[in-house]
Amino acid sequence: MRWQGREGSDNVEDRRGAGGGGGGGRGGGLLGIIVLLVGAYYGVDLSGIVGGVPQIGGSAPVAREQPAQRSAQEQELTQISKVVLRETEKVWSDYFHRHGAHYRMPKMVLYDDRTHTACGTGNASAGPFYCPADQKLYIDLSFYNTMKHELGAEGDAAFAYVLAHEVGHHVQTVLGTIEKVHRAQQRVGKREANALSVRLELQADCYAGLWAHYAQKDGLFEAGDIEEAYNAAEAVGDDRLQQRAQGYTVPHTYTHGTSAQRKQWFQRGLHTGDIEQCDTFK
Ligand SMILES: [Zn+2]
C-alpha cells in the first residue's frame, strides 16, 4: 500500500504500555468474558484457534523480548493503522454526505493484551474487534504477526482489510443495523442467532470491499494489494479457522461465514462501491 506520506487519523486512543487490563482487573476480566460471549462485540473472533493453538496469545510477549525490533515494526503498523483509519473516514464521510447524511467517526484504541471496553474486557487473543456501546475499534497491533504466522495472511493490505471490516461494524452501528440484529438474536435460538451473525459479518466484509473500491480510486493500493485483502478475507473464514483449530467443521456454529462467502462479499463491495449491493439480509 502507498501509506507512506499519507495523512493519518487523529481519532486514535493509545493505551499501549498501560499495563494490561486497562482497569478491568481479574474480576472485570471474568465479567468481560461473559459479556463477550453474549455477542456484544464484533470482531475477527479467533477464540476457536486460541483453544487449539495455546501459543497464539504468546506472540506479543515474544515480540517484547526484542524491544528494538518491536518498536520499529510497531511504529510502522501504528502509522499504517492511522492512515487506513483516515482513508475510511474520508470514504465513509463522502459516502454519507452524498446520501444526505452525516458520518460520525469511530475512535481506534491501540492496546496491548487486554483492555477495558464498554462491551467488557477486550482480549487481544480474540483478534481486533469493534464495540458498538462505545463506538470504538480495538486493535492490538501484534495481530499483524498472528495473521502472518498463524493465519497465512501477510501484508499491509491484509491488515487494512481487517481494520476496514471493523469500521464496517461501525457503519452498521451508525445505520442501526447492529441494534436491530442484536434484538432479533435475542428472540431466536442459537442456530438462528449464529445465522444472523453470519449475515452481519458478511455485510461488514462487503462494507470493507466498498471502502476498498474508493480507496483504490484514491490511489492507496499497489499491485498485489487486492489479492492480499482477498487472501485475508479467506483466511478468517469459519471453515478455515475451525479446520485449523479442531480438524473438522461444524457449519451451524459458524458466526462469520465461510472463506468463500467472505471473499465473495468483499469482492461485491469492491466491484460495485454500492451499499445497496451489501444487503446480506435479503
Ligand atoms: Zn466482524
Short mmCIF file of C-alpha atoms and ligand atoms in Angstrom, two decimals:
data_model
loop_
_atom_site.label_atom_id
_atom_site.label_comp_id
_atom_site.label_asym_id
_atom_site.label_seq_id
_atom_site.Cartn_x
_atom_site.Cartn_y
_atom_site.Cartn_z
CA MET A 1 0.00 0.00 0.00
CA ARG A 2 1.10 3.55 -0.62
CA TRP A 3 0.65 4.56 3.01
CA GLN A 4 3.89 6.49 3.41
CA GLY A 5 3.49 10.25 3.49
CA ARG A 6 -0.31 9.97 3.72
CA GLU A 7 -2.38 11.71 6.33
CA GLY A 8 -3.22 9.63 9.41
CA SER A 9 -6.32 9.87 11.58
CA ASP A 10 -6.32 11.72 14.90
CA ASN A 11 -9.19 9.63 16.21
CA VAL A 12 -6.76 7.34 17.97
CA GLU A 13 -6.54 6.49 21.66
CA ASP A 14 -3.19 4.95 22.55
CA ARG A 15 -3.38 2.71 25.62
CA ARG A 16 -0.23 0.73 24.91
CA GLY A 17 2.02 0.22 27.87
CA ALA A 18 -0.92 0.81 30.22
CA GLY A 19 -0.08 -2.45 31.98
CA GLY A 20 -2.83 -4.68 30.60
CA GLY A 21 -6.41 -4.92 31.70
CA GLY A 22 -6.75 -1.16 31.39
CA GLY A 23 -8.54 -1.01 34.74
CA GLY A 24 -10.51 -4.19 34.09
CA GLY A 25 -8.68 -6.29 36.68
CA ARG A 26 -9.28 -10.00 37.22
CA GLY A 27 -12.93 -9.72 38.24
CA GLY A 28 -13.57 -7.33 35.38
CA GLY A 29 -11.91 -9.81 33.06
CA LEU A 30 -14.26 -12.62 34.01
CA LEU A 31 -17.30 -10.36 33.74
CA GLY A 32 -15.93 -9.12 30.43
CA ILE A 33 -15.67 -12.61 29.03
CA ILE A 34 -19.31 -13.27 29.95
CA VAL A 35 -20.35 -10.08 28.20
CA LEU A 36 -18.31 -11.03 25.14
CA LEU A 37 -19.95 -14.45 24.95
CA VAL A 38 -23.41 -12.94 24.55
CA GLY A 39 -22.16 -11.29 21.40
CA ALA A 40 -22.00 -7.65 22.37
CA TYR A 41 -18.86 -7.07 20.37
CA TYR A 42 -17.98 -7.78 16.78
CA GLY A 43 -14.58 -8.93 15.76
CA VAL A 44 -12.45 -11.41 13.94
CA ASP A 45 -13.04 -13.92 16.75
CA LEU A 46 -10.10 -16.28 16.86
CA SER A 47 -11.27 -17.87 20.10
CA GLY A 48 -11.58 -21.18 18.22
CA ILE A 49 -7.96 -21.34 17.22
CA VAL A 50 -6.85 -19.89 20.52
CA GLY A 51 -8.22 -23.03 22.16
CA GLY A 52 -6.40 -25.28 19.71
CA VAL A 53 -3.16 -23.35 19.49
CA PRO A 54 -2.41 -22.06 23.01
CA GLN A 55 0.76 -20.23 22.00
CA ILE A 56 -1.14 -17.86 19.72
CA GLY A 57 -1.67 -15.40 22.55
CA GLY A 58 2.06 -15.51 23.18
CA SER A 59 3.00 -13.53 20.12
CA ALA A 60 3.02 -10.23 21.98
CA PRO A 61 5.31 -11.36 24.85
CA VAL A 62 7.70 -12.90 22.32
CA ALA A 63 7.85 -9.58 20.47
CA ARG A 64 8.59 -7.81 23.76
CA GLU A 65 11.83 -9.76 24.12
CA GLN A 66 13.13 -7.83 21.12
CA PRO A 67 12.23 -4.24 22.03
CA ALA A 68 14.14 -2.56 19.20
CA GLN A 69 12.57 -4.72 16.51
CA ARG A 70 9.18 -4.42 18.12
CA SER A 71 9.28 -0.66 18.19
CA ALA A 72 10.35 -0.35 14.55
CA GLN A 73 7.60 -2.68 13.36
CA GLU A 74 5.07 -1.20 15.77
CA GLN A 75 5.81 2.32 14.64
CA GLU A 76 5.18 1.31 11.08
CA LEU A 77 1.99 -0.58 11.95
CA THR A 78 0.78 2.36 14.03
CA GLN A 79 1.18 4.67 11.06
CA ILE A 80 -0.42 2.19 8.65
CA SER A 81 -3.41 1.83 11.00
CA LYS A 82 -3.82 5.60 11.29
CA VAL A 83 -3.62 6.04 7.52
CA VAL A 84 -6.16 3.26 6.89
CA LEU A 85 -8.50 4.73 9.51
CA ARG A 86 -8.16 8.15 7.88
CA GLU A 87 -8.93 6.62 4.48
CA THR A 88 -12.09 5.02 5.92
CA GLU A 89 -13.08 8.39 7.41
CA LYS A 90 -12.71 10.07 4.03
CA VAL A 91 -14.57 7.38 2.10
CA TRP A 92 -17.46 6.97 4.55
CA SER A 93 -17.84 10.71 5.22
CA ASP A 94 -18.08 11.32 1.46
CA TYR A 95 -20.42 8.39 1.03
CA PHE A 96 -22.78 9.51 3.81
CA HIS A 97 -22.61 13.11 2.57
CA ARG A 98 -23.60 12.05 -0.97
CA HIS A 99 -26.63 10.35 0.57
CA GLY A 100 -27.59 13.41 2.61
CA ALA A 101 -26.34 12.05 5.94
CA HIS A 102 -23.57 12.74 8.42
CA TYR A 103 -20.91 10.15 9.27
CA ARG A 104 -19.97 10.03 12.93
CA MET A 105 -16.36 8.83 13.02
CA PRO A 106 -15.29 5.99 15.32
CA LYS A 107 -12.26 6.00 17.62
CA MET A 108 -9.48 3.46 17.27
CA VAL A 109 -7.94 2.19 20.50
CA LEU A 110 -4.42 0.73 20.33
CA TYR A 111 -3.71 -1.56 23.26
CA ASP A 112 -1.58 -4.47 24.44
CA ASP A 113 -3.04 -7.77 25.52
CA ARG A 114 -6.18 -6.75 27.41
CA THR A 115 -8.17 -3.58 27.84
CA HIS A 116 -11.40 -2.25 29.28
CA THR A 117 -14.26 -1.52 26.87
CA ALA A 118 -17.95 -0.66 27.22
CA CYS A 119 -18.57 -4.23 25.99
CA GLY A 120 -16.44 -5.83 28.73
CA THR A 121 -12.75 -6.64 28.83
CA GLY A 122 -11.26 -6.90 25.37
CA ASN A 123 -8.76 -9.70 24.92
CA ALA A 124 -6.25 -9.49 22.08
CA SER A 125 -6.26 -13.27 21.59
CA ALA A 126 -9.73 -12.99 20.00
CA GLY A 127 -8.39 -10.58 17.37
CA PRO A 128 -9.36 -6.96 16.60
CA PHE A 129 -12.95 -6.06 17.41
CA TYR A 130 -15.49 -3.26 17.47
CA CYS A 131 -17.65 -2.33 20.46
CA PRO A 132 -20.96 -0.68 19.45
CA ALA A 133 -21.59 0.58 23.00
CA ASP A 134 -18.60 2.97 22.90
CA GLN A 135 -18.19 3.08 19.09
CA LYS A 136 -14.52 2.20 19.24
CA LEU A 137 -12.33 -0.24 17.30
CA TYR A 138 -9.87 -2.14 19.49
CA ILE A 139 -6.59 -3.26 17.94
CA ASP A 140 -3.58 -4.98 19.43
CA LEU A 141 -1.01 -4.49 16.66
CA SER A 142 0.57 -7.88 17.37
CA PHE A 143 -2.41 -9.23 15.39
CA TYR A 144 -0.37 -8.39 12.31
CA ASN A 145 2.05 -11.15 13.31
CA THR A 146 -0.80 -13.52 14.15
CA MET A 147 -2.16 -13.01 10.66
CA LYS A 148 1.23 -13.52 9.10
CA HIS A 149 2.42 -16.53 11.11
CA GLU A 150 -0.77 -18.28 12.25
CA LEU A 151 -3.31 -17.45 9.55
CA GLY A 152 -1.14 -17.19 6.44
CA ALA A 153 -2.39 -13.68 5.62
CA GLU A 154 0.61 -11.44 5.25
CA GLY A 155 0.91 -7.81 4.26
CA ASP A 156 -0.29 -4.30 4.97
CA ALA A 157 -3.34 -4.64 2.71
CA ALA A 158 -4.37 -7.81 4.60
CA PHE A 159 -4.19 -5.80 7.80
CA ALA A 160 -6.11 -2.95 6.16
CA TYR A 161 -8.92 -5.37 5.27
CA VAL A 162 -9.30 -6.30 8.95
CA LEU A 163 -9.42 -2.64 10.01
CA ALA A 164 -11.91 -1.81 7.24
CA HIS A 165 -14.07 -4.75 8.36
CA GLU A 166 -14.19 -3.39 11.92
CA VAL A 167 -15.05 0.05 10.55
CA GLY A 168 -17.81 -1.78 8.64
CA HIS A 169 -19.29 -2.74 12.02
CA HIS A 170 -19.19 0.92 12.98
CA VAL A 171 -21.13 1.82 9.82
CA GLN A 172 -23.67 -0.87 10.78
CA THR A 173 -23.93 0.73 14.21
CA VAL A 174 -24.47 4.21 12.78
CA LEU A 175 -27.15 2.84 10.43
CA GLY A 176 -28.87 0.99 13.29
CA THR A 177 -28.31 -2.46 11.77
CA ILE A 178 -26.39 -3.92 14.70
CA GLU A 179 -29.03 -2.97 17.23
CA LYS A 180 -31.80 -4.43 15.05
CA VAL A 181 -29.92 -7.69 14.55
CA HIS A 182 -28.94 -7.92 18.20
CA ARG A 183 -32.60 -7.60 19.21
CA ALA A 184 -33.64 -10.24 16.68
CA GLN A 185 -30.93 -12.57 18.01
CA GLN A 186 -32.41 -12.41 21.49
CA ARG A 187 -35.74 -13.70 20.20
CA VAL A 188 -34.40 -16.79 18.42
CA GLY A 189 -32.43 -19.93 19.18
CA LYS A 190 -28.67 -20.37 18.98
CA ARG A 191 -28.59 -21.61 15.38
CA GLU A 192 -30.67 -18.74 14.04
CA ALA A 193 -28.67 -16.27 16.12
CA ASN A 194 -25.49 -17.62 14.53
CA ALA A 195 -27.03 -17.32 11.06
CA LEU A 196 -27.90 -13.67 11.75
CA SER A 197 -24.36 -13.10 12.98
CA VAL A 198 -23.01 -14.51 9.70
CA ARG A 199 -25.16 -12.04 7.72
CA LEU A 200 -23.90 -9.16 9.86
CA GLU A 201 -20.26 -10.23 9.42
CA LEU A 202 -20.57 -10.72 5.65
CA GLN A 203 -22.10 -7.27 5.39
CA ALA A 204 -19.08 -5.85 7.23
CA ASP A 205 -16.92 -7.64 4.64
CA CYS A 206 -18.96 -6.06 1.85
CA TYR A 207 -18.52 -2.65 3.50
CA ALA A 208 -14.76 -3.30 3.69
CA GLY A 209 -14.89 -4.01 -0.04
CA LEU A 210 -16.88 -0.83 -0.65
CA TRP A 211 -14.20 1.09 1.22
CA ALA A 212 -11.50 -0.58 -0.91
CA HIS A 213 -13.42 0.44 -4.06
CA TYR A 214 -13.00 4.13 -3.19
CA ALA A 215 -9.56 3.80 -1.55
CA GLN A 216 -8.38 2.25 -4.80
CA LYS A 217 -9.60 5.31 -6.70
CA ASP A 218 -7.71 7.42 -4.15
CA GLY A 219 -4.52 5.59 -5.17
CA LEU A 220 -3.90 3.75 -1.92
CA PHE A 221 -3.30 0.32 -3.41
CA GLU A 222 -0.37 -1.08 -5.34
CA ALA A 223 -0.13 -4.24 -7.43
CA GLY A 224 -0.91 -7.31 -5.32
CA ASP A 225 -2.78 -5.45 -2.58
CA ILE A 226 -6.26 -6.54 -3.59
CA GLU A 227 -5.09 -10.16 -3.74
CA GLU A 228 -3.65 -9.71 -0.24
CA ALA A 229 -7.02 -8.49 1.00
CA TYR A 230 -8.86 -11.40 -0.68
CA ASN A 231 -6.45 -13.80 0.90
CA ALA A 232 -7.06 -12.23 4.34
CA ALA A 233 -10.85 -12.46 3.90
CA GLU A 234 -10.46 -16.17 3.14
CA ALA A 235 -8.01 -16.71 5.99
CA VAL A 236 -10.57 -15.68 8.62
CA GLY A 237 -13.43 -17.81 7.23
CA ASP A 238 -15.09 -20.00 9.87
CA ASP A 239 -14.46 -23.21 7.92
CA ARG A 240 -10.76 -22.42 7.60
CA LEU A 241 -10.42 -21.44 11.28
CA GLN A 242 -12.35 -24.44 12.60
CA GLN A 243 -10.45 -26.86 10.37
CA ARG A 244 -7.21 -25.39 11.66
CA ALA A 245 -8.28 -25.47 15.31
CA GLN A 246 -10.06 -28.81 15.59
CA GLY A 247 -9.56 -30.64 12.28
CA TYR A 248 -13.26 -30.55 11.31
CA THR A 249 -16.03 -28.02 10.70
CA VAL A 250 -19.45 -27.55 12.30
CA PRO A 251 -21.37 -25.25 9.91
CA HIS A 252 -24.28 -24.41 12.25
CA THR A 253 -21.78 -22.89 14.70
CA TYR A 254 -20.39 -20.50 12.08
CA THR A 255 -20.69 -16.86 13.15
CA HIS A 256 -18.69 -15.09 10.40
CA GLY A 257 -19.20 -17.09 7.19
CA THR A 258 -17.03 -19.41 5.15
CA SER A 259 -13.82 -18.35 3.40
CA ALA A 260 -15.64 -18.41 0.05
CA GLN A 261 -18.52 -16.25 1.36
CA ARG A 262 -16.21 -13.72 2.99
CA LYS A 263 -14.18 -13.30 -0.17
CA GLN A 264 -17.35 -13.12 -2.29
CA TRP A 265 -18.95 -10.33 -0.22
CA PHE A 266 -15.73 -8.35 -0.01
CA GLN A 267 -15.48 -8.66 -3.79
CA ARG A 268 -19.08 -7.49 -4.23
CA GLY A 269 -18.43 -4.29 -2.28
CA LEU A 270 -15.16 -3.76 -4.11
CA HIS A 271 -16.63 -4.17 -7.59
CA THR A 272 -19.82 -2.16 -7.08
CA GLY A 273 -18.91 0.51 -4.50
CA ASP A 274 -22.65 0.48 -3.77
CA ILE A 275 -24.05 -0.04 -0.28
CA GLU A 276 -27.33 -1.35 -1.74
CA GLN A 277 -25.38 -4.34 -3.02
CA CYS A 278 -24.33 -5.18 0.56
CA ASP A 279 -27.75 -6.29 1.76
CA THR A 280 -26.86 -9.69 3.18
CA PHE A 281 -30.28 -9.89 4.92
CA LYS A 282 -32.30 -10.19 1.72
ZN ZN B 1 -16.71 -8.72 12.34
#
